[in-house]
PDB file of C-alpha atoms and ligand atoms in Angstrom:
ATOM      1  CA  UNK A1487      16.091 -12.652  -7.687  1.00 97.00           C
ATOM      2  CA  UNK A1488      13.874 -12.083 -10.688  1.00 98.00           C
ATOM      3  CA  UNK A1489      11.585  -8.762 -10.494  1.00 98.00           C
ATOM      4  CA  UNK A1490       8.727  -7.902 -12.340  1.00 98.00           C
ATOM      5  CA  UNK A1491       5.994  -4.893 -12.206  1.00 98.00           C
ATOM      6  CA  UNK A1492       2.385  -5.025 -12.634  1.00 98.00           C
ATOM      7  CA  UNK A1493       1.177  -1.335 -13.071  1.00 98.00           C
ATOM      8  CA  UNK A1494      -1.950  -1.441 -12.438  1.00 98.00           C
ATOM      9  CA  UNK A1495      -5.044  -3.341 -10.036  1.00 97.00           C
ATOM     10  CA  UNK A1496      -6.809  -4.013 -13.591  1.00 96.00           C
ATOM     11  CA  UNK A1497      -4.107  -5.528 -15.094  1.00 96.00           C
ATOM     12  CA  UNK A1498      -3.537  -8.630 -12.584  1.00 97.00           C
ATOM     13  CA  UNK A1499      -4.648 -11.389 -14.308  1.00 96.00           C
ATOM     14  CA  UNK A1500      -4.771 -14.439 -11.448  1.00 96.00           C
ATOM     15  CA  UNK A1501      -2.269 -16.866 -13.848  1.00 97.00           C
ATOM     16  CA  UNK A1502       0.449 -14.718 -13.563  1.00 97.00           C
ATOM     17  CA  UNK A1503       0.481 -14.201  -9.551  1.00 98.00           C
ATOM     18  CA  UNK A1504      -0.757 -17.541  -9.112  1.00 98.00           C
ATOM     19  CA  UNK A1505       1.539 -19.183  -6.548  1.00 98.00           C
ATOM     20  CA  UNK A1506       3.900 -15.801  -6.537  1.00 98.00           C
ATOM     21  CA  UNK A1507       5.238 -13.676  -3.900  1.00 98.00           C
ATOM     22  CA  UNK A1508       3.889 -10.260  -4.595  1.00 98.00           C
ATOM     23  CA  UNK A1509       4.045  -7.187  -3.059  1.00 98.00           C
ATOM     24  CA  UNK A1510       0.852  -4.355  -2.991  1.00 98.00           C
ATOM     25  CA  UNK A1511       1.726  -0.642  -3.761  1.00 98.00           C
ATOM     26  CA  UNK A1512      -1.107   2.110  -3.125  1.00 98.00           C
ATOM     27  CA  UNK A1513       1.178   4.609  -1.737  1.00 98.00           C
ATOM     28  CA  UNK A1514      -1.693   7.223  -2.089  1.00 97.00           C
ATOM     29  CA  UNK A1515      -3.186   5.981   0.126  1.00 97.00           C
ATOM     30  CA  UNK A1516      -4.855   2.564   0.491  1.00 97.00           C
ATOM     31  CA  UNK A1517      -1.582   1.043   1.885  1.00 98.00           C
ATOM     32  CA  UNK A1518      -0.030   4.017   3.734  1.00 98.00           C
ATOM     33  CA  UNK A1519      -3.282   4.302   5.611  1.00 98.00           C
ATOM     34  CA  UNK A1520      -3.551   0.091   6.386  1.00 98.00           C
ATOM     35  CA  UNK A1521       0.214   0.663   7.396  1.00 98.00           C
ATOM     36  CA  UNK A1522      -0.756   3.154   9.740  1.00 98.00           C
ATOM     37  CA  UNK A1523      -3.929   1.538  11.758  1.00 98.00           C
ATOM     38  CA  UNK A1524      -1.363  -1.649  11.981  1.00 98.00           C
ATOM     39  CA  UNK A1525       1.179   0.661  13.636  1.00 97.00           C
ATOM     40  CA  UNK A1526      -1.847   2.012  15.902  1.00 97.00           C
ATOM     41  CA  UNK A1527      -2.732  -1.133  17.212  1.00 97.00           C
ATOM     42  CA  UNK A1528      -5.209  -2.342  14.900  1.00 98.00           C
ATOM     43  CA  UNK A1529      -5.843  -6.137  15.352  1.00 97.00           C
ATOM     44  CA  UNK A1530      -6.716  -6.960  11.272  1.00 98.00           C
ATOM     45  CA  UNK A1531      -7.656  -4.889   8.787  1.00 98.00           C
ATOM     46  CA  UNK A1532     -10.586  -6.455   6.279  1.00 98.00           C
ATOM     47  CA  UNK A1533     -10.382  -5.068   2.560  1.00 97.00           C
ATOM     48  CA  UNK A1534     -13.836  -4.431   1.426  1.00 97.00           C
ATOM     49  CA  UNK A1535     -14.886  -3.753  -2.486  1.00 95.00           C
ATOM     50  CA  UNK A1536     -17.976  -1.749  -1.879  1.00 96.00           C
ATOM     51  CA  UNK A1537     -19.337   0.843   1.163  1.00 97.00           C
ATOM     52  CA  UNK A1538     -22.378  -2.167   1.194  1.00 97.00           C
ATOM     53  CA  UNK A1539     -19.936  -4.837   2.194  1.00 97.00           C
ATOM     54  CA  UNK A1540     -17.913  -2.796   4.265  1.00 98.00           C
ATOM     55  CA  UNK A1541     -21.175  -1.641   6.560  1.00 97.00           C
ATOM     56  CA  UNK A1542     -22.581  -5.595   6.050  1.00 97.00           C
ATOM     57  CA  UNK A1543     -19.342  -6.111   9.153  1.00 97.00           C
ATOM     58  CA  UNK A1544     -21.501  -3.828  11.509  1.00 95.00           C
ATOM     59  CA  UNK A1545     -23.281  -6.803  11.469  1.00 95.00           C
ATOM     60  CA  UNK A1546     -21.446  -9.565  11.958  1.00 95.00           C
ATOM     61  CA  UNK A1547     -18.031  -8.111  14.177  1.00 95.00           C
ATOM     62  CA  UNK A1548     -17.976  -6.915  17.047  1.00 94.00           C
ATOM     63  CA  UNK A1549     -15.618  -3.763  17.747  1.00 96.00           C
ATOM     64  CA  UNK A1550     -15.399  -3.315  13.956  1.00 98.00           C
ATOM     65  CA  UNK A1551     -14.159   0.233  12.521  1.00 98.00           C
ATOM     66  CA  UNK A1552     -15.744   1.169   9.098  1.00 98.00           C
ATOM     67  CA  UNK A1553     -13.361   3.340   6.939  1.00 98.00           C
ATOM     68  CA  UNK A1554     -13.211   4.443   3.114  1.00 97.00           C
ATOM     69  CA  UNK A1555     -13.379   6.607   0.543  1.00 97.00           C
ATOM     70  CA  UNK A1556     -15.008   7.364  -2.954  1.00 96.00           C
ATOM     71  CA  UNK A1557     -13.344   9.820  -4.626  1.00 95.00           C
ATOM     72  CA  UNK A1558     -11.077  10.635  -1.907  1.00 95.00           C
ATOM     73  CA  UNK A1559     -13.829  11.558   0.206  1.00 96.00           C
ATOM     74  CA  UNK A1560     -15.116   9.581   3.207  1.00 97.00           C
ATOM     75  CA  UNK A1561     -18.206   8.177   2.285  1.00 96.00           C
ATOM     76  CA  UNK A1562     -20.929   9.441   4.727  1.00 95.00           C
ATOM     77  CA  UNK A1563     -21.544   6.786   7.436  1.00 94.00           C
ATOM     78  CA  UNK A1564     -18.541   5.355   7.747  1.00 97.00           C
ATOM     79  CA  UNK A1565     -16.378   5.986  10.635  1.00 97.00           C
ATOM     80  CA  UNK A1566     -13.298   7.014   8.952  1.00 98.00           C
ATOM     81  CA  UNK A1567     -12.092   8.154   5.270  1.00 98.00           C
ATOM     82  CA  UNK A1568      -8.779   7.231   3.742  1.00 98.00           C
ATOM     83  CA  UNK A1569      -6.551   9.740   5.171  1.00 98.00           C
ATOM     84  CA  UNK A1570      -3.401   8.259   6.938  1.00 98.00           C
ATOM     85  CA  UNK A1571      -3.059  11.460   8.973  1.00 98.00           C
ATOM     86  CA  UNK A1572      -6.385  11.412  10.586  1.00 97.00           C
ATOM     87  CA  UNK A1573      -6.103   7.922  12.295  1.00 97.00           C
ATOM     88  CA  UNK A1574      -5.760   7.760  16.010  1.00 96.00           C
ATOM     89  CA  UNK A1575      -4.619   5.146  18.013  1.00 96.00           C
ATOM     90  CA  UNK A1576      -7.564   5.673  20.129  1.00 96.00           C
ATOM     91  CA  UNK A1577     -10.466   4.862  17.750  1.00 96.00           C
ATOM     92  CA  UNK A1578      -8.270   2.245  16.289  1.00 96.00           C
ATOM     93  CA  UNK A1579      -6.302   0.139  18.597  1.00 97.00           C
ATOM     94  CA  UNK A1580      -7.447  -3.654  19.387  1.00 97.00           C
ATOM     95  CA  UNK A1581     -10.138  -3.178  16.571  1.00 97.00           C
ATOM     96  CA  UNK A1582     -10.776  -4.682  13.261  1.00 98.00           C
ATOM     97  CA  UNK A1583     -10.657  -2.221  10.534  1.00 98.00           C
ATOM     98  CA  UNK A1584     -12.842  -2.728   7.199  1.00 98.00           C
ATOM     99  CA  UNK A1585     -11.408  -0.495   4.713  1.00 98.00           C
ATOM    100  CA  UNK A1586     -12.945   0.026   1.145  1.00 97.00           C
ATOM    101  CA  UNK A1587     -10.754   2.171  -1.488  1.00 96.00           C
ATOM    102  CA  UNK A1588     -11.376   2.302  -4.955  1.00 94.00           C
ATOM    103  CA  UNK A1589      -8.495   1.278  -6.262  1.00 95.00           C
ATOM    104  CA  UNK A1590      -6.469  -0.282  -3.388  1.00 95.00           C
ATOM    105  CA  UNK A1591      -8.625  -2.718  -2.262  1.00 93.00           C
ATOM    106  CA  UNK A1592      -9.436  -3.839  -5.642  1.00 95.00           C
ATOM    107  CA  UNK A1593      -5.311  -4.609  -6.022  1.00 97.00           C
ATOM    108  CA  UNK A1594      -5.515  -6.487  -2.654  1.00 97.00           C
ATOM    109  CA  UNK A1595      -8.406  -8.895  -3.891  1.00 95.00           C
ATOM    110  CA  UNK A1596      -7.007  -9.387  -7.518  1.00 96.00           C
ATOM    111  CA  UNK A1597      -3.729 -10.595  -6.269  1.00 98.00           C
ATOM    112  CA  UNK A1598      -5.583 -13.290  -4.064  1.00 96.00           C
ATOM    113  CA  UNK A1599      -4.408 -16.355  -6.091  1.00 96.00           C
ATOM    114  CA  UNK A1600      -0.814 -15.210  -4.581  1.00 98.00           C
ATOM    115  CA  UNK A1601       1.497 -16.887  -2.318  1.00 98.00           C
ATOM    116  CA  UNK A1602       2.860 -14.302  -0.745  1.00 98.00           C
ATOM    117  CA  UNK A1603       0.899 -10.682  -0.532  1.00 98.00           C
ATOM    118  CA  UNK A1604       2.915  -8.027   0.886  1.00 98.00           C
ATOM    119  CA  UNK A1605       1.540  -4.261   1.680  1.00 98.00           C
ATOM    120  CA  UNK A1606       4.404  -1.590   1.288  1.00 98.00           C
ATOM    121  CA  UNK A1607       4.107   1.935   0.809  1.00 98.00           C
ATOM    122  CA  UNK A1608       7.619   4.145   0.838  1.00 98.00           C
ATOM    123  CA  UNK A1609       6.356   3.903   4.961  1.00 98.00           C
ATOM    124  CA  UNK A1610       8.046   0.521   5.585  1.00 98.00           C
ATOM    125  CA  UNK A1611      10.077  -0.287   2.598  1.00 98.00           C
ATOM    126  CA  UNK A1612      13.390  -1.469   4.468  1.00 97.00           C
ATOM    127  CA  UNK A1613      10.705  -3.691   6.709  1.00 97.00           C
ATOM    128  CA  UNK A1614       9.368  -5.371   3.122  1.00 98.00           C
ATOM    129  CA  UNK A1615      12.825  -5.557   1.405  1.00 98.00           C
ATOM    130  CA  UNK A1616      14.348  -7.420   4.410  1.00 97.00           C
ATOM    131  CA  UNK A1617      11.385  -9.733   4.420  1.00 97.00           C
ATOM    132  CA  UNK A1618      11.267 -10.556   0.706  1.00 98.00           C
ATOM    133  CA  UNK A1619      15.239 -10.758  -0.180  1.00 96.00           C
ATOM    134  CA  UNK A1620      15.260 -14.398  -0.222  1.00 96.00           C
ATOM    135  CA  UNK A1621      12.482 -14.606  -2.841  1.00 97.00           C
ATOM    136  CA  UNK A1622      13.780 -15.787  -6.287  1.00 97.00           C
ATOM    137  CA  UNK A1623      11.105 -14.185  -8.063  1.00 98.00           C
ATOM    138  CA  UNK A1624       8.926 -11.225  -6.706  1.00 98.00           C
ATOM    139  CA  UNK A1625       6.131  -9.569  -8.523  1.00 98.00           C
ATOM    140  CA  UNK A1626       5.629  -5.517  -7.392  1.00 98.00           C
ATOM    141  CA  UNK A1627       2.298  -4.407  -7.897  1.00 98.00           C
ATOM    142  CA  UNK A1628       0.991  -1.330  -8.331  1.00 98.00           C
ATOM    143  CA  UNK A1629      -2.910   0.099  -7.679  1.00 98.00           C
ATOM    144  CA  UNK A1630      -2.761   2.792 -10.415  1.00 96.00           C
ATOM    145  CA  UNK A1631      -5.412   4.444 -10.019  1.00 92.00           C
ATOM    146  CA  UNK A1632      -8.794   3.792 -12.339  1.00 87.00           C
ATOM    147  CA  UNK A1633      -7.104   1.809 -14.480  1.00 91.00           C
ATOM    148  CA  UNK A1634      -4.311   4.526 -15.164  1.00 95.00           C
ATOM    149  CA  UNK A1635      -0.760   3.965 -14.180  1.00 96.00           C
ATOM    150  CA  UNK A1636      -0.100   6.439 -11.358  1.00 97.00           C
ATOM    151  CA  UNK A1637       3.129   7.760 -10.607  1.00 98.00           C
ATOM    152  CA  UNK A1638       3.734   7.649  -6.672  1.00 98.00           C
ATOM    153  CA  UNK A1639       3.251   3.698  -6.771  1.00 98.00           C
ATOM    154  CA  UNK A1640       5.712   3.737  -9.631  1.00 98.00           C
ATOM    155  CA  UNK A1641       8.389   5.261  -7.555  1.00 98.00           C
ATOM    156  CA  UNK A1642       7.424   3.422  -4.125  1.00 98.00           C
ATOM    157  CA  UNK A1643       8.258   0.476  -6.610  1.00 98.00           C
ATOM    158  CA  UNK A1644      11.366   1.701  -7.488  1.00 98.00           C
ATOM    159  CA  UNK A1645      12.426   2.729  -4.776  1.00 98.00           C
ATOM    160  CA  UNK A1646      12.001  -0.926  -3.049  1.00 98.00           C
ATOM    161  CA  UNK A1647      13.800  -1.974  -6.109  1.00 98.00           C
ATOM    162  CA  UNK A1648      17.045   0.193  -4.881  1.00 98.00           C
ATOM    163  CA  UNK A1649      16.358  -0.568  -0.673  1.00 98.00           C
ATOM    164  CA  UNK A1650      16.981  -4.476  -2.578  1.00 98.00           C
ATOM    165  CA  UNK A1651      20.194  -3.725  -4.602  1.00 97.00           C
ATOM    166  CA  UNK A1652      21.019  -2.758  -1.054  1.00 96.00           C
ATOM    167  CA  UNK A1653      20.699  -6.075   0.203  1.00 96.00           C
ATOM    168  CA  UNK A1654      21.534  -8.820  -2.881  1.00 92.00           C
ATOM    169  CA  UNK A1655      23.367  -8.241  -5.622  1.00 89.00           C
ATOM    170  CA  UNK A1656      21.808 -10.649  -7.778  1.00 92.00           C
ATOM    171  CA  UNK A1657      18.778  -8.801  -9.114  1.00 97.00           C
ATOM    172  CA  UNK A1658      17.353  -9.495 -12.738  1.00 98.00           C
ATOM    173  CA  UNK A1659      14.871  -6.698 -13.451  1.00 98.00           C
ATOM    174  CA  UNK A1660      12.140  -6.563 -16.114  1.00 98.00           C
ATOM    175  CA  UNK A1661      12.574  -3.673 -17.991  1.00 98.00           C
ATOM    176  CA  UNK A1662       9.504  -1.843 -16.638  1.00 98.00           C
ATOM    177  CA  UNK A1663      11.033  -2.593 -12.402  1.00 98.00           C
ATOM    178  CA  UNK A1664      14.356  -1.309 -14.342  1.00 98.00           C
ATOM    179  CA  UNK A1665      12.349   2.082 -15.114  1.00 98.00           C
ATOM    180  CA  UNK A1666      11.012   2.546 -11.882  1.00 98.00           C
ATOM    181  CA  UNK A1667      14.293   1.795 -10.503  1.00 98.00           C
ATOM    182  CA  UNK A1668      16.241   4.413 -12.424  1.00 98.00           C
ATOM    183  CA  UNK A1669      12.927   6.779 -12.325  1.00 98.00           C
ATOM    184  CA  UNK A1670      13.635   6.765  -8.582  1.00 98.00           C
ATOM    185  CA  UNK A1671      17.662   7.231  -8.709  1.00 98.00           C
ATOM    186  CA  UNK A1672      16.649  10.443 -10.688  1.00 98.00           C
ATOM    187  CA  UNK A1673      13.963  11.194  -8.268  1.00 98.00           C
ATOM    188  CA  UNK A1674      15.001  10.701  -5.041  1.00 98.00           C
ATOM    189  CA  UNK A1675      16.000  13.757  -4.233  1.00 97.00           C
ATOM    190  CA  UNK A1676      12.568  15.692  -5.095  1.00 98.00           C
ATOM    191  CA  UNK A1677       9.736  13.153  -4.390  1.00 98.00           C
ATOM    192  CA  UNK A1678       7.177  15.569  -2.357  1.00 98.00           C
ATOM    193  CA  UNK A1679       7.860  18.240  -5.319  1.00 98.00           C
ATOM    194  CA  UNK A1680       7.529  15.522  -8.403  1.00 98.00           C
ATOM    195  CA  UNK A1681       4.736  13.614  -6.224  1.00 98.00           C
ATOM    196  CA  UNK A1682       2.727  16.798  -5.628  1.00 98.00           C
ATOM    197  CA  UNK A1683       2.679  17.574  -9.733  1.00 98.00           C
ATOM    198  CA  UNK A1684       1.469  14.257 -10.199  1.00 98.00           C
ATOM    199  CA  UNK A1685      -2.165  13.714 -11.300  1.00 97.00           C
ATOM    200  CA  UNK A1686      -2.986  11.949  -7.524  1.00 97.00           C
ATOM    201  CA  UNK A1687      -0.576  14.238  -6.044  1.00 98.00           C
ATOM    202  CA  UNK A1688      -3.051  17.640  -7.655  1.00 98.00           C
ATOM    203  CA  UNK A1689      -6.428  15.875  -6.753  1.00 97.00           C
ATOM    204  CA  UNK A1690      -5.060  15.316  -2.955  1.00 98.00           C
ATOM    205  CA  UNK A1691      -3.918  18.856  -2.507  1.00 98.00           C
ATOM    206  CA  UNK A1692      -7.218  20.220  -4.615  1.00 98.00           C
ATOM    207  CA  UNK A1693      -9.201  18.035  -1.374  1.00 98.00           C
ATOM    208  CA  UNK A1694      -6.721  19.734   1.006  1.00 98.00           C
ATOM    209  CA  UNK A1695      -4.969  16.557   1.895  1.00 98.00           C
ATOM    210  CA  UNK A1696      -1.640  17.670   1.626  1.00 98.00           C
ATOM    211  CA  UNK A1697      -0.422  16.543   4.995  1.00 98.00           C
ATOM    212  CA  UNK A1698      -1.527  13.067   3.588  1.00 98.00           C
ATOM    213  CA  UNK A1699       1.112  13.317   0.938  1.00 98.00           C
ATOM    214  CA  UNK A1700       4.003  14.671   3.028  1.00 98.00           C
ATOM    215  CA  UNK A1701       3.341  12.002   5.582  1.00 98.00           C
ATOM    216  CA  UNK A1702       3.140   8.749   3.209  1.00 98.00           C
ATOM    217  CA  UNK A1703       6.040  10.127   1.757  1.00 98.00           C
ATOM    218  CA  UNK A1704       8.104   9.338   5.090  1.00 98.00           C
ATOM    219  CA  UNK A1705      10.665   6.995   4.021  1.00 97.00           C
ATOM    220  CA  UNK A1706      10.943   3.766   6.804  1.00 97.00           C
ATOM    221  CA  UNK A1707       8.691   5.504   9.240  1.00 97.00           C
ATOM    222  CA  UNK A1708       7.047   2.301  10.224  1.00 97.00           C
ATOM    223  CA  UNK A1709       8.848  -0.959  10.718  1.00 96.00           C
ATOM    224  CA  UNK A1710       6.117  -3.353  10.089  1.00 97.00           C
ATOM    225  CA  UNK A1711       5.647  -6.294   7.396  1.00 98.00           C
ATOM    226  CA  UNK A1712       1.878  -6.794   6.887  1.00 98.00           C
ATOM    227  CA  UNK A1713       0.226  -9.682   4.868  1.00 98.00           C
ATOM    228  CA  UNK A1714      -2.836 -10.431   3.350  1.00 98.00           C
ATOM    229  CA  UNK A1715      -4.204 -13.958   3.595  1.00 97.00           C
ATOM    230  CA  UNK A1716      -7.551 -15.731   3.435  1.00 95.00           C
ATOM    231  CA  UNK A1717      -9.224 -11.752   2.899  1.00 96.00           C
ATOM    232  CA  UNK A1718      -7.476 -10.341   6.395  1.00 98.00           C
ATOM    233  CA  UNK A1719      -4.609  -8.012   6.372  1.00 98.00           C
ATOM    234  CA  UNK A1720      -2.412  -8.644  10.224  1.00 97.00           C
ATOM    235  CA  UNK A1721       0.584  -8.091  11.035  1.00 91.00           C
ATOM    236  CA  UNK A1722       3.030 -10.314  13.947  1.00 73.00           C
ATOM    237  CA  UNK A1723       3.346  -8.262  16.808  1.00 54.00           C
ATOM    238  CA  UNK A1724       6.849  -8.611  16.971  1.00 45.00           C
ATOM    239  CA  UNK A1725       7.393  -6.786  13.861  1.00 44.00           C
ATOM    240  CA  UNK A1726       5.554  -3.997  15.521  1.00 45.00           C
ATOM    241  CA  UNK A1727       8.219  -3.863  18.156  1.00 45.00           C
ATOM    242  CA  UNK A1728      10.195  -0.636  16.587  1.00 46.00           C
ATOM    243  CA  UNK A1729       7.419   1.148  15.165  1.00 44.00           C
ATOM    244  CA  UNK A1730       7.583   4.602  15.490  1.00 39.00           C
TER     245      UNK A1730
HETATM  246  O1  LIG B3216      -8.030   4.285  -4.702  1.00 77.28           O
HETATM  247  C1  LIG B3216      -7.599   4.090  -3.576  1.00 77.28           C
HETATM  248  O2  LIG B3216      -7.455   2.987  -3.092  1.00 77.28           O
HETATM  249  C2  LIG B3216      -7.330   5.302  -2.717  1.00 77.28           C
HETATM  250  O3  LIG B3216      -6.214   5.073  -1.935  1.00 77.28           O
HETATM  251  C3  LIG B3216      -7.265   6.576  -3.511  1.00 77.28           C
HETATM  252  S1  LIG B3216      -7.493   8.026  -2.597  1.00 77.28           S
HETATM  253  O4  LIG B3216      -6.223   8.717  -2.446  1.00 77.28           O
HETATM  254  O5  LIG B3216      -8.071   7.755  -1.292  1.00 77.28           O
HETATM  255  O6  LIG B3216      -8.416   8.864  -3.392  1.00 77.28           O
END
């Protein structure tokens, strides 16, 4: 299996996932929280690029939760921000979710000419490495964040690259999934510490959303494989059987 990485939303360009099995990265914390209403019950989830889209779904779906954030902030209005931690199965289950992020969304719609779209955070990364091994090519793709490579998508990325070496031993990495790879051998052991010096990691905690970090950093917490297709994010029920 041939791996490559894609570092940031911006830099997709449609040619070169055209066709491709991808997988989406925005471990803080587009995909950890999309993970999360999936594992609560929620029937799709609908990635929106702006709050005005988002709120046009009040219109047209019926039991229809509107979540997102600008500048990790929910944006008054909506129903919910972006925080993983302050989802509950209650308000979510049986409901669509529309979900605008500033970066994350933006990833999910870029990758679109895809064959295969994927959303992992380090929350279900044996789930997405069990489900892609007999790929022979998979791009990873990071959100970044603005533009900028960001560092916790980096190491979710490598770290799916190692949770793969554990199941084929055939892998031929670019050299940037080779970095993120050996970033996260060296890293392992101190992701919460490295994740919370990061420059995401310091504007969470400065918004007091530490708990957000600690709990997308949960390692195979949720045992779901989400897709996007045709603009919807589901997930098969049956792959929601040992969630939690
Ligand atoms: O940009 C995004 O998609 C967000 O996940 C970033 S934030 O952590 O909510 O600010």
């Amino acid at each position: 299996m041939k791996i490559e990485l894609i570092l940031t939303a911006d830099s997709i360009k449609t040619e070169r996932v055209k066709g491709k099995a991808t997988v989406a990265i925005d471990t803080f914390r587009a995909t950890s929280t999309i993970l999360t209403a999936l594992a609560q019950g929620a029937k799709e989830v609908i990635p929106a690029l702006s709050v005005e889209e988002a709120l046009s779904y009040k219109n047209t779906l019926s039991d229809v939760i509107i979540a997102g954030e600008r500048k990790g902030e929910k944006v008054e209005g909506l129903d919910l921000g972006n925080s993983p931690v302050e989802y509950q199965e209650q308000q979510i289950q049986d409901k669509s979710l529309v979900l605008t992020t500033t970066n994350g969304t933006k990833l999910l719609l870029n990758l679109s000419s895809a064959r295969r779209i994927l959303i992992a955070a380090f929350l279900n990364l044996s789930s997405i490495a069990k489900a892609v091994k007999g790929e022979k090519e998979l791009i990873i793709c990071c959100a970044g964040s603005r533009g900028e490579f960001s560092l916790e998508d980096f190491l979710t990325a490598g770290a799916l690259i190692y949770k793969l070496k554990g199941l084929k031993s055939d892998l031929k990495l670019s050299d940037l999934s080779l970095v993120a790879y050996q970033n996260y051998l060296t890293n392992q052991g101190q992701l919460a510490k490295v994740l919370k010096e990061s420059e995401h990691g310091r504007r969470l905690l400065a918004l007091n959303k530490e708990a957000d970090i600690d709990y997308a950093l949960q390692q195979d917490a949720l045992f779901l494989v989400p897709s996007y297709s045709e603009g919807v994010i589901s997930c098969k029920r049956k792959s929601l059987e040992n969630s939690f």
